[in-house]
CSV table of C-alpha atoms in Angstrom, one decimal:
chain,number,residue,atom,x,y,z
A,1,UNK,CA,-49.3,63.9,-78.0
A,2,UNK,CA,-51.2,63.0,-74.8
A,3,UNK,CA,-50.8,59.2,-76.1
A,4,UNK,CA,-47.2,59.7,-77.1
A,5,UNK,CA,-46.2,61.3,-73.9
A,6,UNK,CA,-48.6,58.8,-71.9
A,7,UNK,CA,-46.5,56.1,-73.8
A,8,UNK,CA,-42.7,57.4,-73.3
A,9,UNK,CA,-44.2,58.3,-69.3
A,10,UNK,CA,-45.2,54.8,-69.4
A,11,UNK,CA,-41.7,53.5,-70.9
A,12,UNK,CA,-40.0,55.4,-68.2
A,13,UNK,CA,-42.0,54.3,-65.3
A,14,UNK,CA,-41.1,50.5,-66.9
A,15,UNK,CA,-37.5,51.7,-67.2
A,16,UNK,CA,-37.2,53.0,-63.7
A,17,UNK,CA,-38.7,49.7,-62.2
A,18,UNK,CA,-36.9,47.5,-64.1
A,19,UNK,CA,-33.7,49.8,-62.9
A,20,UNK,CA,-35.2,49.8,-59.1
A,21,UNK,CA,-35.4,46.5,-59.6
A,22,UNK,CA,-31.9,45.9,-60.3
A,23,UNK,CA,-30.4,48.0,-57.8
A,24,UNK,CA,-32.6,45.9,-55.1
A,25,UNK,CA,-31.8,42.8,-56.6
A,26,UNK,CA,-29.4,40.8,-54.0
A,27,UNK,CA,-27.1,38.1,-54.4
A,28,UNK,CA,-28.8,34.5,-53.8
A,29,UNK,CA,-27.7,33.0,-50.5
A,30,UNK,CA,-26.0,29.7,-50.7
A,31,UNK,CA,-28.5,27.4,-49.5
A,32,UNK,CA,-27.6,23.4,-49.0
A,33,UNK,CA,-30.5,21.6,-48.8
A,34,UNK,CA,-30.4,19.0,-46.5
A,35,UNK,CA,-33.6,17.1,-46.8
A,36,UNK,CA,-35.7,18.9,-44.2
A,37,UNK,CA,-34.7,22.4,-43.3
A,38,UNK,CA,-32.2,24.5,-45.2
A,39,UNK,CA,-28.6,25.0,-44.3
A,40,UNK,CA,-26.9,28.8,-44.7
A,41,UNK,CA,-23.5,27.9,-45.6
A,42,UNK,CA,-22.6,30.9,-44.8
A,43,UNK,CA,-23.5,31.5,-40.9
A,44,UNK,CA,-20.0,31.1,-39.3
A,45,UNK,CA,-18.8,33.9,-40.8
A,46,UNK,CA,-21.5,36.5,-40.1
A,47,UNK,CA,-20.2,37.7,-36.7
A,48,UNK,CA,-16.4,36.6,-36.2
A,49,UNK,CA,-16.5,38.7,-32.4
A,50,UNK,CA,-16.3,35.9,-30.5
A,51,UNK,CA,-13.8,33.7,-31.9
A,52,UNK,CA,-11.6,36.6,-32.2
A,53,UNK,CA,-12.3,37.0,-28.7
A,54,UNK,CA,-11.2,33.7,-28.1
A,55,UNK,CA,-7.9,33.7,-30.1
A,56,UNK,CA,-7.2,37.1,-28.3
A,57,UNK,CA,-7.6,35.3,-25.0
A,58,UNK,CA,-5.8,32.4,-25.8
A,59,UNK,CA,-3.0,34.7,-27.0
A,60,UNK,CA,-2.8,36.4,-23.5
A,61,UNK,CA,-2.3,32.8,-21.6
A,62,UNK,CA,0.7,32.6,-23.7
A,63,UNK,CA,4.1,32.8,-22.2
A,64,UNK,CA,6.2,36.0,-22.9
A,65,UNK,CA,9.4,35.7,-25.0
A,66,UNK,CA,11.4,36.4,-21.9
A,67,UNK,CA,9.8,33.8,-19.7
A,68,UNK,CA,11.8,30.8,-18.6
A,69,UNK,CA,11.2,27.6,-20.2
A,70,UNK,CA,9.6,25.1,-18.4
A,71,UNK,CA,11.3,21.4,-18.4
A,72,UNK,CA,8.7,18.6,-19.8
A,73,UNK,CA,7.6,16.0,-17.7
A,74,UNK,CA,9.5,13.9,-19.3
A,75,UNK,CA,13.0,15.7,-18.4
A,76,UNK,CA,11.5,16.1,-14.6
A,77,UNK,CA,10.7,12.2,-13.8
A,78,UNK,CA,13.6,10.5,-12.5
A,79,UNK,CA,15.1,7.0,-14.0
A,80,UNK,CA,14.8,4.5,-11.3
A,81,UNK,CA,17.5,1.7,-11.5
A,82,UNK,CA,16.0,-1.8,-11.9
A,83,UNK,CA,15.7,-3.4,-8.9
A,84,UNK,CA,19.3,-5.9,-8.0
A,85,UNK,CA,18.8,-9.1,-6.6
A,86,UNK,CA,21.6,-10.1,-4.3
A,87,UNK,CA,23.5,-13.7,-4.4
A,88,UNK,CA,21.2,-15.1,-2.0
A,89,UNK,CA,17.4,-13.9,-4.1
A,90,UNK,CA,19.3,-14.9,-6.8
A,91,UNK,CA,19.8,-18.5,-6.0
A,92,UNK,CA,16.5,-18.5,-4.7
A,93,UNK,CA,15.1,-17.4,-7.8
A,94,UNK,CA,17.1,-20.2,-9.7
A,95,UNK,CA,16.3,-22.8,-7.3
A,96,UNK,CA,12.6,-21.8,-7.8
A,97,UNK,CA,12.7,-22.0,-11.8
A,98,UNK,CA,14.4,-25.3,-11.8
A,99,UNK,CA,11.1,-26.6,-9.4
A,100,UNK,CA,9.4,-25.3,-12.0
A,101,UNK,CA,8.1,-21.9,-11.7
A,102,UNK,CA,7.6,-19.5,-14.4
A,103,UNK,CA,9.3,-16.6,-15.2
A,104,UNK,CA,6.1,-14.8,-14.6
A,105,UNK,CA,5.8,-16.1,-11.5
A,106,UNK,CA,9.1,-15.5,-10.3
A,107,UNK,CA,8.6,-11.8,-11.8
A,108,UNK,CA,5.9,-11.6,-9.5
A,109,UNK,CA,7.5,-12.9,-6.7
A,110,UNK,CA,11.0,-10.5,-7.0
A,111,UNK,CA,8.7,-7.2,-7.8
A,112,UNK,CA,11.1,-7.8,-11.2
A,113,UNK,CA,10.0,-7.7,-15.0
A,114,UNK,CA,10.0,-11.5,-16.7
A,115,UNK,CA,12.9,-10.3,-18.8
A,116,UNK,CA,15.1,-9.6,-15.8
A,117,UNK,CA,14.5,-12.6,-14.6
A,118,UNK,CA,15.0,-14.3,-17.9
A,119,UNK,CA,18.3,-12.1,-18.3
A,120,UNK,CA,19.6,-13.5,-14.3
A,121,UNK,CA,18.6,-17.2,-15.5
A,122,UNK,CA,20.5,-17.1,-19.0
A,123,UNK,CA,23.7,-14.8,-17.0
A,124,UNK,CA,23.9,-17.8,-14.7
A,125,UNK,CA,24.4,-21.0,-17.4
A,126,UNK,CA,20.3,-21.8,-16.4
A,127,UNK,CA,18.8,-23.6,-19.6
A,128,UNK,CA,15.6,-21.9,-20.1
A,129,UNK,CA,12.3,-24.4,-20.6
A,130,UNK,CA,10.6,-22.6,-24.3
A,131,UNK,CA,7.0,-23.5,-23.3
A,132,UNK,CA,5.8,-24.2,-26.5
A,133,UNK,CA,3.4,-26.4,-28.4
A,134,UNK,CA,4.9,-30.1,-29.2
A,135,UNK,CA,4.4,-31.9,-32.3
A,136,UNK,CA,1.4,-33.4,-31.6
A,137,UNK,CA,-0.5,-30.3,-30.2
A,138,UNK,CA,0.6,-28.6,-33.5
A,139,UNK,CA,-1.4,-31.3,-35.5
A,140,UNK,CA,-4.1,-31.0,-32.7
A,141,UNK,CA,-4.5,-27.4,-33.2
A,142,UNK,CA,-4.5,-27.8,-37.1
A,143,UNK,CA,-7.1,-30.2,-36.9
A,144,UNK,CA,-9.2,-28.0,-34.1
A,145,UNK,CA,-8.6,-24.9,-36.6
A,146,UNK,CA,-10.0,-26.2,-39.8
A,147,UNK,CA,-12.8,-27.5,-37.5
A,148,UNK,CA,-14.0,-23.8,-37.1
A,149,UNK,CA,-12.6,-23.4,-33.4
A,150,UNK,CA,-11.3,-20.1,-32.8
A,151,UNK,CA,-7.3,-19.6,-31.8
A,152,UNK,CA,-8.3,-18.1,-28.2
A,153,UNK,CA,-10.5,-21.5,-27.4
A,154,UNK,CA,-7.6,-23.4,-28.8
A,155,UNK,CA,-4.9,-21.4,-26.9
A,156,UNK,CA,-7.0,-22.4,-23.9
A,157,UNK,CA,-7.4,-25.7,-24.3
A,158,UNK,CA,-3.8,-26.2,-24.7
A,159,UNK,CA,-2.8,-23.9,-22.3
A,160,UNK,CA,-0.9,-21.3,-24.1
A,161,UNK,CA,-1.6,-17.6,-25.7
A,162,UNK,CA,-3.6,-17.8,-28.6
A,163,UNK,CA,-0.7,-16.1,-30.7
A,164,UNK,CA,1.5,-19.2,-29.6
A,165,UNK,CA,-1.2,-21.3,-31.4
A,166,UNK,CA,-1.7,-18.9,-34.2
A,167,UNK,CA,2.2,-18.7,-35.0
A,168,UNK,CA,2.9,-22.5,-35.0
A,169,UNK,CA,-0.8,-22.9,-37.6
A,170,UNK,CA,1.4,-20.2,-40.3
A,171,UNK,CA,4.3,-22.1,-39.5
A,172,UNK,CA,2.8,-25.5,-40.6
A,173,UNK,CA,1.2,-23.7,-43.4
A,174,UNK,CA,-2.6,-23.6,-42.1
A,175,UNK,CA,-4.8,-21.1,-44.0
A,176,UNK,CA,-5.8,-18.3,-41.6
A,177,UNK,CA,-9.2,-17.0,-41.3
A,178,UNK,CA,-10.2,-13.4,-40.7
A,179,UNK,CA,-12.1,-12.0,-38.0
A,180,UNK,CA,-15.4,-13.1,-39.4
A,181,UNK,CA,-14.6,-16.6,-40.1
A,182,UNK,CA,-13.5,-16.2,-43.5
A,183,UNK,CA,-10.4,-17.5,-45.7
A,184,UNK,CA,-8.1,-14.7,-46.0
């Protein structure tokens, strides 16, 4: 009997560890494993305190409901008028582009944008100069191009924007290369 109750003791000391086991038993953490030290995916939502704090504080800066609004920056800035050249700057201005100035210089010179003066030259009858790329700097540029030159040291040789050059090389029809030399 000894044996029998030594064996059904022995059972339920088994059955009470396996059932202290169980109640002890936690839930495995979520662990990523980054290579060198584990990662606890779940650590920013242990303590949520201080960002609660923070959303409480940044609720308070707020401005009541009954508070005035306050114009943007855009609605307080005032429109300035462009600039008006009077009959005298603007004969000078024309006299100036027909000795051949720029309209960039003559911006410059006026405190005025190169399309105002652009607009002033083509409201008077002025014929504006296109300072583009002729015929034959086309074909030089082409043949500079498919040499491997880039567009910017092109543009400068010919003395225009490198945009100028690149725009007239589509227009002929000249394969363009990326940024790293190669056919798109």
């Amino acid at each position: 009997m000894a044996a029998a109750s030594g064996a059904a003791g022995g059972g339920r000391l088994k059955d009470r560890a396996t059932e202290k086991k169980r109640v002890t038993k936690k839930k495995p953490v979520r662990v990523l494993r980054t290579g060198f030290l584990p990662v606890d995916l779940r650590r920013a939502y242990y303590n949520t305190k201080e960002q609660v704090k923070q959303l409480e504080d940044l609720i308070s800066r707020l401005p009541g409901l009954d508070a005035p609004v306050q114009p943007s920056r855009s609605d307080t800035t005032k429109r300035r008028r462009a600039r008006q050249l009077d009959d005298a700057q603007v004969r000078e201005l024309i006299a100036a582009y027909e000795d051949g100035a720029t309209v960039y210089q003559l911006g410059d010179q006026f405190s005025i944008s190169r399309q105002t003066v652009s607009k002033i030259l083509k409201r008077n009858g002025v014929e504006m100069r296109m300072r583009g790329l002729s015929a034959e700097q086309i074909d030089e540029a082409a043949r500079l191009y498919e040499a491997g030159q880039s567009l910017a040291r092109i543009g400068e040789r010919l003395g225009v924007d490198a945009w100028t050059v690149r725009a007239r090389l589509v227009e002929r029809g000249v394969r363009m290369r990326d940024t790293h030399g190669r056919e798109r």
